[in-house]
mmCIF file of C-alpha atoms in Angstrom:
data_model
loop_
_atom_site.group_PDB
_atom_site.id
_atom_site.type_symbol
_atom_site.label_atom_id
_atom_site.label_comp_id
_atom_site.label_asym_id
_atom_site.label_seq_id
_atom_site.Cartn_x
_atom_site.Cartn_y
_atom_site.Cartn_z
ATOM 1 C CA UNK A 175 0.000 0.000 0.000
ATOM 2 C CA UNK A 176 1.292 3.463 -0.925
ATOM 3 C CA UNK A 177 1.775 5.953 1.892
ATOM 4 C CA UNK A 178 0.341 9.435 1.497
ATOM 5 C CA UNK A 179 0.732 12.676 3.443
ATOM 6 C CA UNK A 180 -1.039 15.362 1.393
ATOM 7 C CA UNK A 181 -3.101 18.389 2.346
ATOM 8 C CA UNK A 182 -5.033 20.770 0.086
ATOM 9 C CA UNK A 183 -6.465 24.027 1.411
ATOM 10 C CA UNK A 184 -8.370 26.843 -0.197
ATOM 11 C CA UNK A 185 -9.002 29.781 2.090
ATOM 12 C CA UNK A 186 -8.094 33.259 3.258
ATOM 13 C CA UNK A 187 -4.673 34.350 4.527
ATOM 14 C CA UNK A 188 -4.581 35.678 8.084
ATOM 15 C CA UNK A 189 -1.266 36.709 9.575
ATOM 16 C CA UNK A 190 1.909 36.620 7.456
ATOM 17 C CA UNK A 191 5.591 36.704 8.385
ATOM 18 C CA UNK A 192 8.210 36.859 5.611
ATOM 19 C CA UNK A 193 11.798 35.738 6.211
ATOM 20 C CA UNK A 194 15.037 35.349 4.286
ATOM 21 C CA UNK A 195 17.600 32.665 5.018
ATOM 22 C CA UNK A 196 20.681 33.248 2.907
ATOM 23 C CA UNK A 197 19.404 33.615 -0.636
ATOM 24 C CA UNK A 198 16.149 31.735 0.069
ATOM 25 C CA UNK A 199 12.912 33.501 0.902
ATOM 26 C CA UNK A 200 10.015 31.987 2.802
ATOM 27 C CA UNK A 201 6.691 32.899 4.328
ATOM 28 C CA UNK A 202 4.945 31.649 7.462
ATOM 29 C CA UNK A 203 1.239 32.395 7.237
ATOM 30 C CA UNK A 204 -2.121 31.241 8.498
ATOM 31 C CA UNK A 205 -5.034 30.149 6.315
ATOM 32 C CA UNK A 206 -8.658 30.226 7.450
ATOM 33 C CA UNK A 207 -11.027 27.594 6.068
ATOM 34 C CA UNK A 208 -14.728 27.565 6.894
ATOM 35 C CA UNK A 209 -17.428 24.948 6.739
ATOM 36 C CA UNK A 210 -21.158 25.262 7.095
ATOM 37 C CA UNK A 211 -23.318 22.789 8.968
ATOM 38 C CA UNK A 212 -26.640 22.515 10.778
ATOM 39 C CA UNK A 213 -26.658 22.074 14.527
ATOM 40 C CA UNK A 214 -29.037 19.723 16.377
ATOM 41 C CA UNK A 215 -31.827 22.291 16.263
ATOM 42 C CA UNK A 216 -31.429 22.729 12.486
ATOM 43 C CA UNK A 217 -29.836 26.182 12.679
ATOM 44 C CA UNK A 218 -27.154 26.943 10.092
ATOM 45 C CA UNK A 219 -23.701 27.391 11.640
ATOM 46 C CA UNK A 220 -20.279 28.274 10.259
ATOM 47 C CA UNK A 221 -17.096 26.903 11.800
ATOM 48 C CA UNK A 222 -13.673 28.335 10.902
ATOM 49 C CA UNK A 223 -10.373 26.478 11.309
ATOM 50 C CA UNK A 224 -6.949 28.146 11.194
ATOM 51 C CA UNK A 225 -3.967 26.358 9.655
ATOM 52 C CA UNK A 226 -0.272 27.263 9.968
ATOM 53 C CA UNK A 227 1.607 27.136 6.650
ATOM 54 C CA UNK A 228 5.328 27.385 5.825
ATOM 55 C CA UNK A 229 6.260 28.054 2.199
ATOM 56 C CA UNK A 230 9.820 28.220 0.835
ATOM 57 C CA UNK A 231 10.177 29.962 -2.502
ATOM 58 C CA UNK A 232 11.106 27.504 -5.254
ATOM 59 C CA UNK A 233 9.889 25.711 -8.355
ATOM 60 C CA UNK A 234 6.154 25.649 -7.527
ATOM 61 C CA UNK A 235 6.129 28.561 -5.085
ATOM 62 C CA UNK A 236 6.913 31.948 -6.584
ATOM 63 C CA UNK A 237 7.030 35.430 -5.066
ATOM 64 C CA UNK A 238 6.336 34.559 -1.424
ATOM 65 C CA UNK A 239 6.721 38.296 -0.716
ATOM 66 C CA UNK A 240 3.374 38.866 -2.487
ATOM 67 C CA UNK A 241 1.404 36.793 0.043
ATOM 68 C CA UNK A 242 -0.509 39.194 2.285
ATOM 69 C CA UNK A 243 -3.362 39.251 4.779
ATOM 70 C CA UNK A 244 -6.762 38.813 3.143
ATOM 71 C CA UNK A 245 -5.462 37.033 0.019
ATOM 72 C CA UNK A 246 -7.365 34.027 -1.276
ATOM 73 C CA UNK A 247 -4.952 31.112 -1.632
ATOM 74 C CA UNK A 248 -4.783 27.503 -2.731
ATOM 75 C CA UNK A 249 -2.135 25.509 -0.850
ATOM 76 C CA UNK A 250 -0.882 21.966 -1.462
ATOM 77 C CA UNK A 251 1.539 20.439 1.005
ATOM 78 C CA UNK A 252 2.147 17.899 3.731
ATOM 79 C CA UNK A 253 1.500 17.787 7.464
ATOM 80 C CA UNK A 254 4.419 18.110 9.870
ATOM 81 C CA UNK A 255 4.006 17.536 13.591
ATOM 82 C CA UNK A 256 6.467 18.889 16.141
ATOM 83 C CA UNK A 257 6.537 20.450 19.585
ATOM 84 C CA UNK A 258 8.092 23.465 21.239
ATOM 85 C CA UNK A 259 8.885 24.568 24.780
ATOM 86 C CA UNK A 260 7.097 27.640 26.154
ATOM 87 C CA UNK A 261 8.830 30.225 28.334
ATOM 88 C CA UNK A 262 7.114 28.551 31.301
ATOM 89 C CA UNK A 263 8.779 25.237 30.432
ATOM 90 C CA UNK A 264 5.621 23.562 29.106
ATOM 91 C CA UNK A 265 5.951 21.430 25.986
ATOM 92 C CA UNK A 266 3.285 22.307 23.380
ATOM 93 C CA UNK A 267 2.407 20.278 20.277
ATOM 94 C CA UNK A 268 2.441 22.005 16.904
ATOM 95 C CA UNK A 269 0.975 21.077 13.525
ATOM 96 C CA UNK A 270 1.981 22.882 10.351
ATOM 97 C CA UNK A 271 1.533 22.461 6.631
ATOM 98 C CA UNK A 272 4.778 22.502 4.685
ATOM 99 C CA UNK A 273 3.694 23.841 1.301
ATOM 100 C CA UNK A 274 4.857 22.357 -1.989
ATOM 101 C CA UNK A 275 2.582 24.662 -4.026
ATOM 102 C CA UNK A 276 0.962 28.023 -3.261
ATOM 103 C CA UNK A 277 -1.300 29.836 -5.727
ATOM 104 C CA UNK A 278 -2.925 33.222 -5.208
ATOM 105 C CA UNK A 279 -6.547 33.070 -6.395
ATOM 106 C CA UNK A 280 -8.285 35.803 -8.380
ATOM 107 C CA UNK A 281 -9.809 38.529 -6.233
ATOM 108 C CA UNK A 282 -13.340 38.128 -7.613
ATOM 109 C CA UNK A 283 -13.432 34.347 -7.177
ATOM 110 C CA UNK A 284 -15.677 33.470 -4.228
ATOM 111 C CA UNK A 285 -14.749 30.846 -1.661
ATOM 112 C CA UNK A 286 -17.998 29.164 -0.637
ATOM 113 C CA UNK A 287 -18.123 27.171 2.592
ATOM 114 C CA UNK A 288 -18.363 23.415 2.358
ATOM 115 C CA UNK A 289 -21.632 22.081 3.760
ATOM 116 C CA UNK A 290 -21.438 19.003 5.984
#
C-alpha cells in the first residue's frame, strides 16, 4: 500500500511573516477555512479552522513576498508535527503544513463554505 501525506487548502490568509535565510525567501502564514453545517436544532452554523503554513520559494512557489493578509490562496503540502517549549517550560504540540505549491486566487473568485 502506498503511503500518502497530502493536504489541500483553499481559504483566506490571516497573519503573514516573511523571512530570508541566505538567498532563500520563505513565508509563514495562516489560512482560514470555513465549513457550514446545521446544529441539532437545524440552525445553520459556520465553523472556521486556522492552519499554519510554511512556504519556501522555489519551483512551484513563486514570489512569497506577495502573500498578504486577506489574500485568497490555494495551498498543497504535507502535514508536519512537532513540539516546542514555552517560556514557562511547558511542551506544546504544533501542527503545520509545509507547502509544496501556493497559488494566489483571483480577487473576484468566491470561496464558498463546504456544507457538511
